[in-house]
Tab-separated table of C-alpha atoms in Angstrom:
chain	number	residue	atom	x	y	z
A	7	GLY	CA	114.542	133.014	124.646
A	8	GLU	CA	116.502	135.972	123.507
A	9	ASP	CA	114.655	138.914	122.031
A	10	VAL	CA	115.202	142.648	121.833
A	11	GLU	CA	112.294	144.899	120.884
A	12	GLN	CA	112.236	148.535	119.935
A	13	SER	CA	109.866	150.802	118.044
A	14	LEU	CA	110.717	151.265	114.386
A	15	PHE	CA	110.315	155.028	113.982
A	16	LEU	CA	110.672	158.209	116.012
A	17	SER	CA	110.276	161.809	114.841
A	18	VAL	CA	111.686	164.638	116.929
A	19	ARG	CA	112.043	168.370	116.372
A	20	GLU	CA	115.543	169.762	116.156
A	21	GLY	CA	116.643	171.001	119.568
A	22	ASP	CA	114.256	168.737	121.482
A	23	SER	CA	115.300	165.600	123.357
A	24	SER	CA	114.931	162.197	121.702
A	25	VAL	CA	114.112	159.158	123.790
A	26	ILE	CA	114.499	155.754	122.173
A	27	ASN	CA	113.156	152.809	124.140
A	28	CYS	CA	114.062	149.145	124.102
A	29	THR	CA	112.923	146.042	125.955
A	30	TYR	CA	114.727	142.747	126.209
A	31	THR	CA	113.649	139.351	127.427
A	32	ASP	CA	116.813	137.678	128.678
A	33	SER	CA	117.232	138.469	132.356
A	34	SER	CA	120.782	137.132	132.268
A	35	SER	CA	121.889	139.881	129.878
A	36	THR	CA	124.997	141.467	131.286
A	37	TYR	CA	125.940	144.001	128.646
A	38	LEU	CA	123.459	146.366	127.006
A	39	TYR	CA	124.446	148.573	124.107
A	40	TRP	CA	123.310	151.339	121.829
A	41	TYR	CA	124.630	151.474	118.286
A	42	LYS	CA	124.117	154.115	115.596
A	43	GLN	CA	123.961	153.405	111.871
A	44	GLU	CA	124.127	156.291	109.439
A	45	PRO	CA	123.039	155.835	105.795
A	46	GLY	CA	125.455	153.670	103.824
A	47	ALA	CA	127.637	152.970	106.833
A	48	GLY	CA	128.226	150.169	109.284
A	49	LEU	CA	127.280	150.306	112.933
A	50	GLN	CA	129.050	152.510	115.398
A	51	LEU	CA	128.986	151.801	119.118
A	52	LEU	CA	127.578	154.845	120.911
A	53	THR	CA	127.580	153.671	124.474
A	54	TYR	CA	127.012	150.636	126.651
A	55	ILE	CA	125.940	149.882	130.197
A	56	PHE	CA	126.527	146.964	132.512
A	57	SER	CA	123.481	145.339	134.053
A	58	ASN	CA	124.545	146.390	137.555
A	59	MET	CA	124.222	150.071	136.592
A	60	ASP	CA	121.067	152.193	136.474
A	61	MET	CA	122.292	155.109	134.462
A	62	LYS	CA	125.187	156.239	132.350
A	63	GLN	CA	125.723	159.709	130.923
A	64	ASP	CA	128.107	160.649	128.151
A	65	GLN	CA	127.834	164.235	126.881
A	66	ARG	CA	124.426	164.511	125.162
A	67	LEU	CA	123.647	160.819	125.666
A	68	THR	CA	121.961	159.352	128.737
A	69	VAL	CA	121.258	155.643	129.082
A	70	LEU	CA	118.735	154.456	131.650
A	71	LEU	CA	118.344	150.815	132.629
A	72	ASN	CA	115.416	149.371	134.529
A	73	LYS	CA	116.575	145.833	135.127
A	74	LYS	CA	113.382	144.771	136.862
A	75	ASP	CA	111.296	145.690	133.792
A	76	LYS	CA	114.105	144.780	131.350
A	77	HIS	CA	113.788	148.227	129.825
A	78	LEU	CA	116.601	150.270	128.340
A	79	SER	CA	116.363	153.799	126.989
A	80	LEU	CA	118.640	156.210	125.174
A	81	ARG	CA	118.066	159.918	125.570
A	82	ILE	CA	119.728	162.325	123.158
A	83	ALA	CA	119.639	165.892	124.428
A	84	ASP	CA	119.408	168.860	122.036
A	85	THR	CA	118.830	166.639	119.003
A	86	GLN	CA	120.652	167.795	115.885
A	87	THR	CA	120.214	166.948	112.202
A	88	GLY	CA	123.392	164.873	112.414
A	89	ASP	CA	121.628	162.586	114.869
A	90	SER	CA	119.386	161.341	112.071
A	91	ALA	CA	120.174	157.623	111.832
A	92	ILE	CA	118.999	154.170	112.856
A	93	TYR	CA	119.650	153.354	116.509
A	94	PHE	CA	120.067	149.738	117.563
A	95	CYS	CA	119.646	148.380	121.038
A	96	ALA	CA	121.627	145.177	121.723
A	97	GLU	CA	122.460	142.790	124.533
A	98	SER	CA	124.822	139.978	125.357
A	99	LYS	CA	125.186	137.657	128.302
A	100	ASN	CA	128.893	137.758	128.741
A	101	ARG	CA	132.129	138.790	127.174
A	102	ASP	CA	132.373	135.935	124.709
A	103	ASP	CA	128.704	135.470	123.914
A	104	LYS	CA	126.974	136.538	120.724
A	105	ILE	CA	125.298	139.931	120.595
A	106	ILE	CA	121.556	140.100	119.966
A	107	PHE	CA	120.309	143.242	118.246
A	108	GLY	CA	116.897	144.847	118.052
A	109	LYS	CA	115.522	145.804	114.638
A	110	GLY	CA	116.520	149.413	115.043
A	111	THR	CA	114.674	152.694	115.537
A	112	ARG	CA	114.873	155.176	112.684
A	113	LEU	CA	115.206	158.670	114.160
A	114	HIS	CA	113.877	161.429	111.922
A	115	ILE	CA	114.642	165.043	112.760
A	116	LEU	CA	112.007	167.660	111.976
A	117	PRO	CA	113.159	171.218	111.257
B	25	LYS	CA	144.949	152.643	111.420
B	26	ALA	CA	142.796	151.280	108.613
B	27	GLY	CA	139.251	150.273	109.524
B	28	VAL	CA	137.388	147.085	108.751
B	29	THR	CA	137.122	146.553	105.020
B	30	GLN	CA	134.643	144.394	103.191
B	31	THR	CA	134.709	143.315	99.567
B	32	PRO	CA	132.895	143.530	97.351
B	33	ARG	CA	130.634	146.398	98.419
B	34	TYR	CA	127.846	145.380	96.064
B	35	LEU	CA	126.998	142.056	94.484
B	36	ILE	CA	124.199	140.778	92.279
B	37	LYS	CA	123.601	137.052	91.965
B	38	THR	CA	120.806	134.785	90.774
B	39	ARG	CA	118.990	132.086	92.669
B	40	GLY	CA	120.907	128.874	93.025
B	41	GLN	CA	124.326	130.474	92.719
B	42	GLN	CA	126.828	130.677	95.504
B	43	VAL	CA	128.698	133.711	96.790
B	44	THR	CA	131.790	134.459	98.856
B	45	LEU	CA	132.168	137.677	100.825
B	46	SER	CA	135.406	138.860	102.334
B	47	CYS	CA	136.213	140.823	105.475
B	48	SER	CA	139.586	142.205	106.509
B	49	PRO	CA	139.650	143.149	110.195
B	50	ILE	CA	141.560	145.955	111.798
B	51	SER	CA	145.217	145.047	112.124
B	52	GLY	CA	145.770	143.118	115.355
B	53	HIS	CA	142.126	142.139	115.789
B	54	ARG	CA	141.605	138.406	116.068
B	55	SER	CA	137.838	138.142	116.202
B	56	VAL	CA	135.511	138.583	113.238
B	57	SER	CA	131.735	138.417	113.492
B	58	TRP	CA	129.256	138.366	110.627
B	59	TYR	CA	125.728	139.776	110.636
B	60	GLN	CA	122.859	139.825	108.150
B	61	GLN	CA	120.785	142.994	108.032
B	62	THR	CA	117.359	143.084	106.354
B	63	PRO	CA	114.464	145.538	106.744
B	64	GLY	CA	112.154	142.825	108.030
B	65	GLN	CA	114.423	140.935	110.422
B	66	GLY	CA	116.816	143.662	111.419
B	67	LEU	CA	120.362	142.684	112.321
B	68	GLN	CA	120.898	138.984	112.898
B	69	PHE	CA	124.051	137.308	114.094
B	70	LEU	CA	125.494	134.720	111.730
B	71	PHE	CA	128.722	133.531	113.350
B	72	GLU	CA	131.930	134.628	115.000
B	73	TYR	CA	135.445	133.419	114.290
B	74	PHE	CA	138.318	133.783	116.685
B	75	SER	CA	141.821	132.534	115.956
B	76	GLU	CA	140.578	130.546	112.943
B	77	THR	CA	137.884	128.739	114.945
B	78	GLN	CA	134.155	129.304	114.944
B	79	ARG	CA	133.362	130.400	118.495
B	80	ASN	CA	129.686	131.388	118.265
B	81	LYS	CA	126.961	130.576	115.792
B	82	GLY	CA	123.535	132.063	115.082
B	83	ASN	CA	120.413	130.320	113.830
B	84	PHE	CA	121.076	130.223	110.112
B	85	PRO	CA	120.895	127.151	107.820
B	86	GLY	CA	123.993	125.251	106.790
B	87	ARG	CA	124.031	127.084	103.440
B	88	PHE	CA	125.756	129.866	105.372
B	89	SER	CA	129.323	129.059	106.276
B	90	GLY	CA	132.488	130.898	107.038
B	91	ARG	CA	136.141	130.566	107.759
B	92	GLN	CA	138.998	132.595	109.095
B	93	PHE	CA	142.565	132.593	107.908
B	94	SER	CA	145.768	132.830	109.907
B	95	ASN	CA	145.975	136.571	109.165
B	96	SER	CA	142.480	136.941	110.721
B	97	ARG	CA	140.836	137.771	107.417
B	98	SER	CA	137.489	136.058	107.152
B	99	GLU	CA	135.268	134.864	104.349
B	100	MET	CA	131.596	134.069	104.407
B	101	ASN	CA	130.040	131.735	101.874
B	102	VAL	CA	126.393	131.307	100.974
B	103	SER	CA	125.503	128.376	98.723
B	104	THR	CA	122.320	127.789	96.729
B	105	LEU	CA	121.226	131.394	97.027
B	106	GLU	CA	117.578	132.203	97.693
B	107	LEU	CA	115.707	135.461	97.102
B	108	GLY	CA	115.464	135.918	100.868
B	109	ASP	CA	119.252	136.045	101.143
B	110	SER	CA	119.188	139.554	99.677
B	111	ALA	CA	120.565	141.682	102.485
B	112	LEU	CA	123.372	143.837	103.771
B	113	TYR	CA	126.067	141.609	105.250
B	114	LEU	CA	128.131	143.293	107.906
B	115	CYS	CA	131.289	142.103	109.543
B	116	ALA	CA	132.774	143.414	112.742
B	117	SER	CA	136.201	142.887	114.230
B	118	SER	CA	137.516	143.119	117.744
B	119	LEU	CA	140.720	142.386	119.599
B	120	ASP	CA	139.528	139.315	121.413
B	121	GLY	CA	135.858	139.153	120.672
B	122	GLY	CA	132.638	139.206	122.634
B	123	HIS	CA	132.491	142.585	124.272
B	124	ALA	CA	130.773	144.981	121.892
B	125	ASN	CA	132.748	147.818	123.384
B	126	GLU	CA	135.591	146.615	121.253
B	127	GLN	CA	133.716	145.800	118.060
B	128	PHE	CA	134.271	147.840	114.913
B	129	PHE	CA	131.959	147.383	111.945
B	130	GLY	CA	132.757	147.467	108.255
B	131	PRO	CA	130.533	149.245	105.716
B	132	GLY	CA	128.939	146.007	104.576
B	133	THR	CA	128.403	144.089	101.370
B	134	ARG	CA	124.986	144.553	99.795
B	135	LEU	CA	123.918	141.297	98.171
B	136	THR	CA	120.985	141.245	95.775
B	137	VAL	CA	119.636	137.886	94.665
B	138	LEU	CA	117.494	137.933	91.523
């Protein structure tokens, strides 16, 4: 079946790195995504990775994919107060397939 | 370019009533997807419409239905409302659907069922 799991909460001190982890069950997942949801807003796509990639870096964001373990992580370097949000991991099999989301990890920034 | 708009932003209904939510996609986008977001279940896919046809469907009961018009605007209808239908309903539009790289989300409609 299709399932995406992630921890619900993460607290990080400002300036430290945040690492949000996600596991998925469908080995045929082709696209893996990270979305950010700020209070009162919809979801915003942060980054995505294809299943044939191991890593993708985009400024302060680094995505790591371990396809064998079906594990995806998002690292945010130099975490800022503006990074406080809910982060969703998601996957889909192909271009036209539905997208399955995890329940989201709420990132709390400590001063 | 205007973003995805959803109306109304907030809605209060009572059990047994029905409700219609509206989503206007970004101009030129032909795909509209609907999601239900609750604290307990997270974000769950309801259905996707592309060129006025339902292309993908999630695991929701038949009380949840939708449609898409020729201008790509979409409506979602929930009949015989239950307390558990209280949620944030999000819609997302994309040019030709599927690839989340192209999906843009609206701010959502918060439905409260009393």
